Coordinates of C-alpha atoms and ligand atoms in Angstrom, one line a residue:
X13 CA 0.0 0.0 0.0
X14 CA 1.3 2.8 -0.6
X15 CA 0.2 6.3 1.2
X16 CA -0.5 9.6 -0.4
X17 CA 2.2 12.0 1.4
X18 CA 0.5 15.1 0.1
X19 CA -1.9 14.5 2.8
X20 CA -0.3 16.3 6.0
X21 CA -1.7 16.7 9.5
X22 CA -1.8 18.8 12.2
X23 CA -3.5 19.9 15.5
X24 CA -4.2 23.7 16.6
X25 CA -4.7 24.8 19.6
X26 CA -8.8 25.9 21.0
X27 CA -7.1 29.7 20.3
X28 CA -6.2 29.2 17.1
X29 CA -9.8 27.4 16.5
X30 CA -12.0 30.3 17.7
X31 CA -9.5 32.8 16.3
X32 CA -10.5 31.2 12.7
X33 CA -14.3 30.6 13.0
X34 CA -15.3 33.8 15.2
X35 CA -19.0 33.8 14.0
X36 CA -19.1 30.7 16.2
X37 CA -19.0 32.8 19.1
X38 CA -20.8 36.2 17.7
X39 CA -18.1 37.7 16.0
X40 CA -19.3 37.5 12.1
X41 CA -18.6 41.2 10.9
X42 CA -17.5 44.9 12.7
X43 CA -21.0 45.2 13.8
X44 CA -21.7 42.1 15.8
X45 CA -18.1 42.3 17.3
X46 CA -18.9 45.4 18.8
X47 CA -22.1 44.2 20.1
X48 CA -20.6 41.0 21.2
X49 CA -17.6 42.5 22.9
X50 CA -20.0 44.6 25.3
X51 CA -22.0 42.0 26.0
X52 CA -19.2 39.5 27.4
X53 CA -17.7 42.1 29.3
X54 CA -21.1 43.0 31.0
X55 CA -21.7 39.9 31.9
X56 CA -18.5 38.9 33.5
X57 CA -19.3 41.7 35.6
X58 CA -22.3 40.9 36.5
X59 CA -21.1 37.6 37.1
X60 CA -18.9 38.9 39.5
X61 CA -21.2 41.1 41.6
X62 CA -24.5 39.5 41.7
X63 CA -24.0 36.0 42.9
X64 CA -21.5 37.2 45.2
X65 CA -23.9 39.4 47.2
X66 CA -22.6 42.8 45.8
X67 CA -25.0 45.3 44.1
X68 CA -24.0 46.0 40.9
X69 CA -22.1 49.2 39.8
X70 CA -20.9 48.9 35.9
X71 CA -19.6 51.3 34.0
X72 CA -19.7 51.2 30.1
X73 CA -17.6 53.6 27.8
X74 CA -17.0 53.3 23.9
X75 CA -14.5 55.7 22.4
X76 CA -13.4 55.7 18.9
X77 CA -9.9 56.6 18.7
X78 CA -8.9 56.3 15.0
X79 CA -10.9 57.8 12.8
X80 CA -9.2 56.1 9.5
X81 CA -10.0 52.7 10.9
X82 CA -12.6 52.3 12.4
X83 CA -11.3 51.6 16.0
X84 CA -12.8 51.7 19.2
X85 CA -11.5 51.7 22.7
X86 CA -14.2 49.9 25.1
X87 CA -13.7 50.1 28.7
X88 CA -16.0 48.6 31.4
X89 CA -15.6 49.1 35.3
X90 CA -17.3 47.2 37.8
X91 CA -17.3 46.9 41.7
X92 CA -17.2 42.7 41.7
X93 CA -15.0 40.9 43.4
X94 CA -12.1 41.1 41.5
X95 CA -9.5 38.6 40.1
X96 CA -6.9 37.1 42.0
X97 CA -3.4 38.6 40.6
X98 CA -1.9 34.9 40.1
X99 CA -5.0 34.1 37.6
X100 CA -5.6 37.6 35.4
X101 CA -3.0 36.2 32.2
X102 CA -5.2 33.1 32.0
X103 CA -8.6 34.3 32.4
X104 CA -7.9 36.1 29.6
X105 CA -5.2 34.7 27.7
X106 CA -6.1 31.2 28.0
X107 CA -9.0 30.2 25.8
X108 CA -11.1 27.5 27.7
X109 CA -10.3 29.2 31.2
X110 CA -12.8 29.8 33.7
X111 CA -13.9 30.3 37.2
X112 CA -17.7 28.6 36.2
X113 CA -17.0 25.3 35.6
X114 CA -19.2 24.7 38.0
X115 CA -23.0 23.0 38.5
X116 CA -24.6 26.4 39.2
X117 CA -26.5 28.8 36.9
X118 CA -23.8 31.5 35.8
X119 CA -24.1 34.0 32.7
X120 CA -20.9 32.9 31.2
X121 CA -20.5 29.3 30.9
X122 CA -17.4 28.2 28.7
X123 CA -14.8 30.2 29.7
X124 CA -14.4 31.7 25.9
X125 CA -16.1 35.1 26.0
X126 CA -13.6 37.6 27.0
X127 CA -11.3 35.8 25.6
X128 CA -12.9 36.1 22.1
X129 CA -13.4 39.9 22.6
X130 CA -9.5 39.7 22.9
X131 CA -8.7 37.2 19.8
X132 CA -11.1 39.0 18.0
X133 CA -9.3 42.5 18.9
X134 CA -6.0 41.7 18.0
X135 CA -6.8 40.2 15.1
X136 CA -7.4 43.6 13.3
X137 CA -5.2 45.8 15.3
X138 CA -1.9 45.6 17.5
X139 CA -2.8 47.9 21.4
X140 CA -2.8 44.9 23.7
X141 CA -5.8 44.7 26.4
X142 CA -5.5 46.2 29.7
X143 CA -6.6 44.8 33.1
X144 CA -6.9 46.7 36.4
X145 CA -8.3 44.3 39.4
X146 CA -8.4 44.6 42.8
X147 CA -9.9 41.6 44.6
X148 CA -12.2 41.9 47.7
X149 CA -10.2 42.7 50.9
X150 CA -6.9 42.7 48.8
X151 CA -4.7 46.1 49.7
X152 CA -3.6 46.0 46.2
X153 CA -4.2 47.1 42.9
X154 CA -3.0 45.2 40.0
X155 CA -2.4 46.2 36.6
X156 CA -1.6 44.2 33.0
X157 CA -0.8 44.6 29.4
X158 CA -1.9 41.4 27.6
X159 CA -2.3 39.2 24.7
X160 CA -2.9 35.8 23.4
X161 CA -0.1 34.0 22.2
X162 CA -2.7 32.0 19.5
X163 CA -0.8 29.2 18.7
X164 CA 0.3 28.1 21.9
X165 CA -3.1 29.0 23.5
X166 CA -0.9 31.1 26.4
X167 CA -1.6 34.6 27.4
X168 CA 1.7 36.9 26.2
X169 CA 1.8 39.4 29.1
X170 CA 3.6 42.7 28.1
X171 CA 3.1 44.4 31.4
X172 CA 2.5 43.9 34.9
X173 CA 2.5 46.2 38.0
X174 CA 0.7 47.1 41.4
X175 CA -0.1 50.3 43.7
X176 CA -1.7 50.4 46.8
X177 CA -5.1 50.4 47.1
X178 CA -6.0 53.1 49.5
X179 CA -9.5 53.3 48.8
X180 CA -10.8 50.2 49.5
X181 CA -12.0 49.7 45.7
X182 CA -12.5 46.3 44.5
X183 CA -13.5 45.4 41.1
X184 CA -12.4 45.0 38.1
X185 CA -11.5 47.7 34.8
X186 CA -10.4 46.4 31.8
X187 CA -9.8 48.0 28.5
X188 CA -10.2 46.5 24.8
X189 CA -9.3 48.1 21.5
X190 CA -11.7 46.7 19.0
X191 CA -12.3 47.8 15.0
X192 CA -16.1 48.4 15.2
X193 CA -19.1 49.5 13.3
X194 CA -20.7 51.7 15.8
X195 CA -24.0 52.8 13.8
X196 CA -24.5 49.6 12.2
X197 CA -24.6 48.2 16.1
X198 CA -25.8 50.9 18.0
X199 CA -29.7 50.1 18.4
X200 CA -28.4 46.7 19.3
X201 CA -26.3 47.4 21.8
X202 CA -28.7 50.3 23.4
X203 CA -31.3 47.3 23.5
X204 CA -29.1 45.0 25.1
X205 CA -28.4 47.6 27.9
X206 CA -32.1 48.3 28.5
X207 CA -33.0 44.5 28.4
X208 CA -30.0 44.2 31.1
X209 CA -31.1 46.5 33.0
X210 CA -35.2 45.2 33.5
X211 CA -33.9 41.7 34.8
X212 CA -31.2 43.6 37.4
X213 CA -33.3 46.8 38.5
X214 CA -30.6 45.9 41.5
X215 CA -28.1 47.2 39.2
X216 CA -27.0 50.4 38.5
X217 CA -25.7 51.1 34.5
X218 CA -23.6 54.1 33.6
X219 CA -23.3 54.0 29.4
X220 CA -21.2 56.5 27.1
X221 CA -21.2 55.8 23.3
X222 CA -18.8 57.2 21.0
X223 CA -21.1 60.0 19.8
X224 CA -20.2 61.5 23.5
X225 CA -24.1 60.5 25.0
X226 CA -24.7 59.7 28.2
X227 CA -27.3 57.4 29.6
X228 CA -27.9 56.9 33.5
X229 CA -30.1 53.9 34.3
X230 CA -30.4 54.1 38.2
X231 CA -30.9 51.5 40.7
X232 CA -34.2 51.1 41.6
X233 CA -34.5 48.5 44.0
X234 CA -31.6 46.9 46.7
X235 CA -33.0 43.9 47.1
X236 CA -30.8 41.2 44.9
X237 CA -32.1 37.9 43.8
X238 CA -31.6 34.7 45.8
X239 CA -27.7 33.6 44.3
X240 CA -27.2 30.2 42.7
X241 CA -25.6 27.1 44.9
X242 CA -22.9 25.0 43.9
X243 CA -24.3 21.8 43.3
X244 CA -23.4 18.2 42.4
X245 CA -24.4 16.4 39.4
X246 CA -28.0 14.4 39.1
X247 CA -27.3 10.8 38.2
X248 CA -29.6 11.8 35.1
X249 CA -27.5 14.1 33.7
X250 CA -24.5 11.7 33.6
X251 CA -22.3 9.9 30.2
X252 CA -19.8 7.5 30.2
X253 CA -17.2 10.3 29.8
X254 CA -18.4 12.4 32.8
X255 CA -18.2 9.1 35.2
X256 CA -14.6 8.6 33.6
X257 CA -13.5 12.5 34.6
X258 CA -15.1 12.5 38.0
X259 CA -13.4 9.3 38.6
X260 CA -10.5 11.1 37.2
X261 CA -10.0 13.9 39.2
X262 CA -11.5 12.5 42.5
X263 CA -9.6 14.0 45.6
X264 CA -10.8 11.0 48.0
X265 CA -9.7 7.3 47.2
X266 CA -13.1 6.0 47.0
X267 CA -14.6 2.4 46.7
X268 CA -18.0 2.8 44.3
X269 CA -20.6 3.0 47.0
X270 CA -19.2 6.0 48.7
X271 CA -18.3 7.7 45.2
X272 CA -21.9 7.6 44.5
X273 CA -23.2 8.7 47.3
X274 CA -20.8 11.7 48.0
X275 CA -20.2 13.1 44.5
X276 CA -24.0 12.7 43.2
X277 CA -27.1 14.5 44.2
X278 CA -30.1 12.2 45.3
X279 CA -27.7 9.0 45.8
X280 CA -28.2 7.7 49.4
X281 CA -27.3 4.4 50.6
X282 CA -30.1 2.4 49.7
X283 CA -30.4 4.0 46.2
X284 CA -25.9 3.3 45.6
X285 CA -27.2 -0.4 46.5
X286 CA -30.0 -1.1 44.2
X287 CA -28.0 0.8 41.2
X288 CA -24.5 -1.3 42.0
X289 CA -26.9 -4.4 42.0
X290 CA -28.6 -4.0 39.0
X291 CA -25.2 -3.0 37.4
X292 CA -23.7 -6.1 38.9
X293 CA -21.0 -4.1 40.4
X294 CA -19.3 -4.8 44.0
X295 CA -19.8 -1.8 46.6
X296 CA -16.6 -2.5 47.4
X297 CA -14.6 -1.7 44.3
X298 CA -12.6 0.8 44.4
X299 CA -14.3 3.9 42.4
X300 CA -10.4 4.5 40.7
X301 CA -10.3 0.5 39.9
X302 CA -13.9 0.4 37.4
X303 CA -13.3 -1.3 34.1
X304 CA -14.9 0.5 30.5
X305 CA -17.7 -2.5 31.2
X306 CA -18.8 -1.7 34.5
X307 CA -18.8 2.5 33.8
X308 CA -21.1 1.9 31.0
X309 CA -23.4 -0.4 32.6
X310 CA -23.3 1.5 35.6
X311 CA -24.4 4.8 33.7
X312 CA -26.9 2.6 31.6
X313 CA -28.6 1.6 35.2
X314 CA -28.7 5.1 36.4
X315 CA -30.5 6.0 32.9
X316 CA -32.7 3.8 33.1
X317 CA -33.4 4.5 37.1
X318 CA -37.1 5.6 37.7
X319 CA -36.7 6.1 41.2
X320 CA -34.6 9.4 41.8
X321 CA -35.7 12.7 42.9
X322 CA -35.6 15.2 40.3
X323 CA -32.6 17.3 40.5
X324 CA -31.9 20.0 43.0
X325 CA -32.8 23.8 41.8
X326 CA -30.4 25.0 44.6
X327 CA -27.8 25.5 41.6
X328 CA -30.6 28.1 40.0
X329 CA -31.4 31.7 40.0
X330 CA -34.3 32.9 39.3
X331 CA -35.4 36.8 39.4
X332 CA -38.7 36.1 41.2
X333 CA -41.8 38.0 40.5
X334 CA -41.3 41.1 42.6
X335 CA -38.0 42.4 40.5
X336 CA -39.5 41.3 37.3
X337 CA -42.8 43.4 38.1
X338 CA -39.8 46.2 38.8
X339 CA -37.9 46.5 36.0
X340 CA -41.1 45.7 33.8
X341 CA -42.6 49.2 35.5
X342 CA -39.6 50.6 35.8
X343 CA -38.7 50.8 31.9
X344 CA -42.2 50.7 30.4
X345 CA -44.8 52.5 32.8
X346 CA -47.2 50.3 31.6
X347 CA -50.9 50.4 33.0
X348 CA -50.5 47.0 34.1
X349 CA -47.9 44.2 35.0
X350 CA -47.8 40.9 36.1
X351 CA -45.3 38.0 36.6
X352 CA -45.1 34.0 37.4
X353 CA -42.3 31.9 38.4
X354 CA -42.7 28.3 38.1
X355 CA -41.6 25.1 39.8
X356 CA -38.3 23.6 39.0
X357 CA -38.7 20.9 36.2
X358 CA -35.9 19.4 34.4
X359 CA -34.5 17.8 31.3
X360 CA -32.2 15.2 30.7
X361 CA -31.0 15.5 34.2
X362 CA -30.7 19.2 34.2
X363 CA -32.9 21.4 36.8
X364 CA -34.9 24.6 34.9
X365 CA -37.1 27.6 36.2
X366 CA -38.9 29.7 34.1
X367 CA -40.6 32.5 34.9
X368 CA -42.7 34.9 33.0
X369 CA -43.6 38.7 32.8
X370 CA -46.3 40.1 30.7
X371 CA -46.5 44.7 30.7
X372 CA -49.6 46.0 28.9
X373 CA -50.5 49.4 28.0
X374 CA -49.4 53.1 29.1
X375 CA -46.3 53.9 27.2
X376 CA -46.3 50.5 25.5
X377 CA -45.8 50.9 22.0
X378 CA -48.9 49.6 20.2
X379 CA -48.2 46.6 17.2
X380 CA -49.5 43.7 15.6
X381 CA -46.9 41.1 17.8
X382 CA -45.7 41.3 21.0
X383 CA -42.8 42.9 22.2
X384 CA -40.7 39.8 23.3
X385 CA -38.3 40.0 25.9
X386 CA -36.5 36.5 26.0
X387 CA -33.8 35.9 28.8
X388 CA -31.3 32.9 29.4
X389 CA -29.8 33.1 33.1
X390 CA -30.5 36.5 33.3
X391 CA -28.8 37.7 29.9
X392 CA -30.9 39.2 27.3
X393 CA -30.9 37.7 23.9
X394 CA -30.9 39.9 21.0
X395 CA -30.4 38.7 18.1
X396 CA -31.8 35.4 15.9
X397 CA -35.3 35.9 17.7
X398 CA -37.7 34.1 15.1
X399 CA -35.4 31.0 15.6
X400 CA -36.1 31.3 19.4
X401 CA -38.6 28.4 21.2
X402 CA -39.4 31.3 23.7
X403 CA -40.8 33.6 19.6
X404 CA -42.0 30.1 18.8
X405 CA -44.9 29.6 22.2
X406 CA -45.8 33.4 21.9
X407 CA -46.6 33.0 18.8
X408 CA -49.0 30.3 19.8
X409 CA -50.7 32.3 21.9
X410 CA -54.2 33.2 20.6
X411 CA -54.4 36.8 22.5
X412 CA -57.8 36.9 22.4
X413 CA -58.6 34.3 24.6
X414 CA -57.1 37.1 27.2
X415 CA -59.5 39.9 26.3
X416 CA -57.3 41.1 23.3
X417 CA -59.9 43.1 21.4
X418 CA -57.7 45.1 19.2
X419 CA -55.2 44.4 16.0
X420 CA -52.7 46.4 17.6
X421 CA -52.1 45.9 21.2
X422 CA -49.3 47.7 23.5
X423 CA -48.0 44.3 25.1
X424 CA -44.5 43.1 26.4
X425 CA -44.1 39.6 27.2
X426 CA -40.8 38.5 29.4
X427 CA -39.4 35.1 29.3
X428 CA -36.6 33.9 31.7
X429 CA -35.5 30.5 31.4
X430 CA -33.0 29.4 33.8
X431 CA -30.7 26.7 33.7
X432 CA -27.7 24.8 34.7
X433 CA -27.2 24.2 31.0
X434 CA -29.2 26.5 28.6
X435 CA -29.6 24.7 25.3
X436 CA -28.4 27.3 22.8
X437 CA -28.4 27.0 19.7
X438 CA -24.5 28.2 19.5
X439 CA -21.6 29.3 21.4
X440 CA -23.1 33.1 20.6
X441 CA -25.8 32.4 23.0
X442 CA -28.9 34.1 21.1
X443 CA -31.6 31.7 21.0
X444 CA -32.2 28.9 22.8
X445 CA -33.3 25.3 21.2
X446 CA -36.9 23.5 21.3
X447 CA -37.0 21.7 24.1
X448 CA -40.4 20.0 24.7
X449 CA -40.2 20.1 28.2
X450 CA -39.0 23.5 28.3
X451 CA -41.2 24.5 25.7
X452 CA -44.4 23.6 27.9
X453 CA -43.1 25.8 30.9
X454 CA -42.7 28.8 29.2
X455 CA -46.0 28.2 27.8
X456 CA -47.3 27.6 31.3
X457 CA -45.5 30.7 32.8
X458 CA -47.3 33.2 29.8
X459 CA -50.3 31.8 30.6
X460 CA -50.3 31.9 34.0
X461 CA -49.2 36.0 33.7
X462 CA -51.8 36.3 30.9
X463 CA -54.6 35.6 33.4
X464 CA -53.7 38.7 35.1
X465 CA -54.1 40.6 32.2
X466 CA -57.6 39.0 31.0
X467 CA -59.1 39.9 34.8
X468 CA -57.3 43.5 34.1
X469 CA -58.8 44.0 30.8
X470 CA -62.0 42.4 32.1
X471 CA -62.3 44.9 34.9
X472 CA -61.1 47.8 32.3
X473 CA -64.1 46.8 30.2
X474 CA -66.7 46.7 32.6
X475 CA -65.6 50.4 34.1
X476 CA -66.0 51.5 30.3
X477 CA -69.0 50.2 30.0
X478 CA -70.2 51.7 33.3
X479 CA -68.8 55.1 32.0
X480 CA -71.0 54.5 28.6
X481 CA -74.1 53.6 30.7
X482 CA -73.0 57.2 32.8
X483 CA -72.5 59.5 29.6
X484 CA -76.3 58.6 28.2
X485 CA -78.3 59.6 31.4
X486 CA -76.0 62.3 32.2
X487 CA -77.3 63.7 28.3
X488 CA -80.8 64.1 30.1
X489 CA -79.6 65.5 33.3
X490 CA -79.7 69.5 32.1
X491 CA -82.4 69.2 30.4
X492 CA -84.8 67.3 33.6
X493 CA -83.1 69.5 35.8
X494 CA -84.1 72.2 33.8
X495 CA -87.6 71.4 33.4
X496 CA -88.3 70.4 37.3
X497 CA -87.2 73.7 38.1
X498 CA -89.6 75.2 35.9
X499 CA -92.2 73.2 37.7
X500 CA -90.8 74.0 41.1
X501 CA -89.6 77.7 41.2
X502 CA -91.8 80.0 42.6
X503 CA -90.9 82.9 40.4
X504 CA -88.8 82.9 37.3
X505 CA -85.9 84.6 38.7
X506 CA -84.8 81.1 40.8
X507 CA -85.2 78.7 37.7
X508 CA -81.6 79.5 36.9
X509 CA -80.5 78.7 40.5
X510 CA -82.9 75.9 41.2
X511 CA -81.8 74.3 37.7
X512 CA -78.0 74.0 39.1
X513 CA -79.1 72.7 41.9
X514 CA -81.0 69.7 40.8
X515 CA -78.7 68.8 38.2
X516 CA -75.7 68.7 41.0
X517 CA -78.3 66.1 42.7
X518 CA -78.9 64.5 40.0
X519 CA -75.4 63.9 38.8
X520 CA -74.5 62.6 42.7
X521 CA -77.6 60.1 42.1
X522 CA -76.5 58.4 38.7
X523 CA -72.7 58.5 39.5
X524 CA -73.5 56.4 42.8
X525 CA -76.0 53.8 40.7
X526 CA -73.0 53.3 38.2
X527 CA -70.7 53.2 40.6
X528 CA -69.0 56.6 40.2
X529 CA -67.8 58.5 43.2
X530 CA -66.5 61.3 41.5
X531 CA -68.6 63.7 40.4
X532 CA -66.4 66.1 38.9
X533 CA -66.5 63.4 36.2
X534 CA -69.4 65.2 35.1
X535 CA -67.4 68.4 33.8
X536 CA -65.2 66.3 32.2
X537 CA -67.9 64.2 30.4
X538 CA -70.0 67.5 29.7
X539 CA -67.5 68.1 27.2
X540 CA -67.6 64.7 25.3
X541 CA -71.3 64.9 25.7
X542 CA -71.4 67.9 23.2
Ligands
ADP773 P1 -16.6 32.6 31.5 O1 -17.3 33.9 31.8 O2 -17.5 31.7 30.6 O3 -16.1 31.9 32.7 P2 -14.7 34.3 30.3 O4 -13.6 34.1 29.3 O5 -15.7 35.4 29.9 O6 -15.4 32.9 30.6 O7 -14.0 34.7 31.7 C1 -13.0 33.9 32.2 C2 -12.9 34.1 33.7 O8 -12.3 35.3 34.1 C3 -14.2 34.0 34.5 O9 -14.6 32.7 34.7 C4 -13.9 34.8 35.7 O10 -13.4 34.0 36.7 C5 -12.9 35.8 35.3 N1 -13.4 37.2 35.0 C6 -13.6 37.7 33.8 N2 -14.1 39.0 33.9 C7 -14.2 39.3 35.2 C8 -14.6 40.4 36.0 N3 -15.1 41.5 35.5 N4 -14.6 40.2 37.4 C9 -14.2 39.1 38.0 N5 -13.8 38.0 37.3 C10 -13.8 38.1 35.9
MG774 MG1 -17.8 35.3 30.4

């Protein structure tokens, strides 16, 4: 046999791999990077104040400093808890690096975003990123001048430094040059602030685009959402290659009882008993000592296992329905709000929440479709709506059957789904796949906010009625009045007086029978009545 030698091999690094296919992970064209590269940033530091009990302060800025190319210099602050000096070059010059590897609901979740802002930046221009942390209770300030070494998947670090801290900041500033198209991505990004900002009304948004605007969006609320637990995985949720890397990196020398009942959720002793028994296993093996055979039979057995609880939703997040009703009122002044959080279900071993928020009227814009708001562990999703399962149920929804009379309605409709995995359709995190069981949640958590409406509208309708019922016997009022004091006066000179009289009692009788206590209603009616 002979072998074709023109055919030549080789391996890059995961650097090297995002650094060729950006669109992967949002970065298609100028436009999107520049969306993209905002959004990452944010919602590292979000991830870093939030969940860690600190009320979020973030700072956006966008500066273009070359006006030939189109370059822009993006800066975000934020008071989170910092990064630990001995990590900064990886988290950002280490693609695949991350601090949320964990089982609990986190915005980012691969350890790639800032690190594709970065590959992405230096790809079309040569300023290396800057990094200015100072972790919680650290006396320090530290300061770095990076890039990513692509190849070799290794952060190049071109500077490093530190000063005191005497001000007891913590948090963390970095700076990104970026070629950009501002105006093609400027609705976008305002949108994705203002989406940001309705899930975190706890949050406090500072933004300055390169046209030299400034938009404050305050906090409005200090209560924060309950924060996500660390949790372990659900026996549901688990593939031959998991059970090989937990095994793998176990700290304890286990034998396969004890591994199953300390590193899964819903294991207890007689559960690790009836699983090792159907997967004709020994208790006493050692966890590190389990053949190919037995790991695949074991996680066939815990498949097929009908008797575990359903996973724990200590790892989630959710909003709740106070703060969604917040930042719903807060950014819409609607005439009416409503919200529903649902149970914890799950999916192929992995707990879920969603919750719903449904805004109608007052300085809703009206339109033939809903304004959507769809949310994946509190980040707002922007782009590829109509591909969306969360576009998909409201588009179901017949809004009629909630007192919808109208072809244009003012209505907002929020979706949260939150997750220890959020099935995305890609790495760019914009719209999340159909999953049936999903799917029916978020159909249940409209619906159950859509009631709210319906008795809203209901009640709306009825008062309008009332008022209709009102305007027509108020029409007679001047005239009865008028005539009655005719019959009643004594002399012509007190019709006039009598007249007003009456019709002041007479207003004060049909406003009570239609359930009116206002009767200055009547001035303001006089005029539609003529
Ligand atoms: P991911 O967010 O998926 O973990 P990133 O590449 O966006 O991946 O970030 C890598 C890591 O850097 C994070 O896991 C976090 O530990 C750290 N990090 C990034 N930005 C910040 C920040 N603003 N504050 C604190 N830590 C941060
Ligand atoms: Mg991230």
């Amino acid at each position: 046999m002979s072998s074709d030698s023109k055919e030549r091999f080789a391996s890059i690094s995961p650097a090297e791999f995002f650094k060729r296919n950006p669109e992967l992970v949002g970065f298609s064209n100028p436009s999107r990077a520049l969306y993209q590269s905002v959004r990452e940033t944010v919602e590292n530091s979000l991830d870093a104040t939030d969940i860690h009990l600190i009320l979020p302060s973030v700072k956006v800025s966008l500066d273009r400093i070359d006006l030939e190319k189109e370059v822009y210099r993006l800066t975000i602050e934020d008071n989170g808890i910092g990064i630990p000096p001995q990590v900064v070059p990886n988290a950002f010059g280490k693609v695949l690096y991350s601090s949320k590897y964990t089982i609990r609901q986190t915005r980012g979740m691969y350890g790639l975003g800032v690190k594709a802002v970065l590959l992405y930046s230096q790809m079309y221009q040569d300023r290396p990123f800057e990094v200015q942390t100072s972790p919680r209770g650290s006396n320090r300030v530290y300061y770095f001048k990076l890039k990513i070494d692509i190849s070799r998947n290794e952060p190049i670090i071109f500077h490093r430094s530190s000063i005191e801290n005497p001000t007891g900041w913590h948090g963390t500033i970095i700076t990104v040059y970026l070629v950009g198209d501002w105006l093609r991505s400027k609705q976008k990004i305002y949108e994705y602030i203002k989406r940001t900002y309705i899930l975190s009304p706890y949050a406090e948004f500072t933004f300055r685009d390169p046209e030299g605007n400034i938009t404050y969006y305050p906090r409005v609320t200090n209560k924060l959402p309950r924060p996500p637990e660390e949790v372990k995985p659900h026996p549901y949720g688990v593939d031959i290659e998991l059970l090989k890397y937990l095994i793998a990196t176990l700290r304890y020398q286990y034998d396969v009882r004890s591994f199953l009942i300390n590193e899964f959720q819903s294991i207890g002793e007689i559960t690790a008993e009836e699983i090792l028994k159907q997967a004709g296993v020994s208790s006493s093996t050692p966890a590190s000592k389990l053949t190919d055979d037995q790991i695949s039979k074991l996680v066939e057995v815990m498949k097929k296992y009908e008797k575990f609880r359903p996973p724990s939703a200590d790892a989630l997040s959710t909003l709740g329905e106070e703060l969604i009703t917040i930042g719903l009122n807060k950014v819409f002044s609607p005439d009416m709000v409503s919200a529903e959080t649902r149970k914890p279900k799950a999916y192929q071993g992995h707990p879920f929440i969603v919750e719903a928020g449904i805004a109608y009227g007052g300085a809703i814009p009206p339109s033939e479709f809903p304004i959507v708001l769809r949310y994946a562990n509190k980040i707002p999703l922007v782009y590829d709506e109509k591909s969306d399962v969360i576009w998909k149920v409201v588009e179901e929804i017949d809004w009629r059957r909630y007192g919808i009379e109208e072809n244009q309605f003012p209505l907002v409709v929020l979706v949260h789904l939150c997750s220890t995995k959020v099935p995305y359709k890609s790495a760019g995190k914009e719209s999340i796949a159909d999953v049936e069981e999903i799917e029916k949640e978020i159909k249940f958590a409209i619906m159950s906010a859509a009631r709210q409406l319906r008795l809203f509208l209901l009640e709306r309708k009825k008062q309008e009625d009332e008022r209709k019922r009102m305007l027509t016997y108020m029409k007679y009022i001047p005239e009865l009045a008028r005539s009655l004091a005719v019959f009643e006066a004594s002399n012509e000179n007190e019709i006039d007086s009598r007249a007003k009289e009456l019709e002041k009692k007479l207003i004060e009788i049909v406003s009570k029978k239609v359930g009116l206590n206002d009767p200055t209603l009547y001035d303001k009616l006089k005029v539609e009545i003529s």
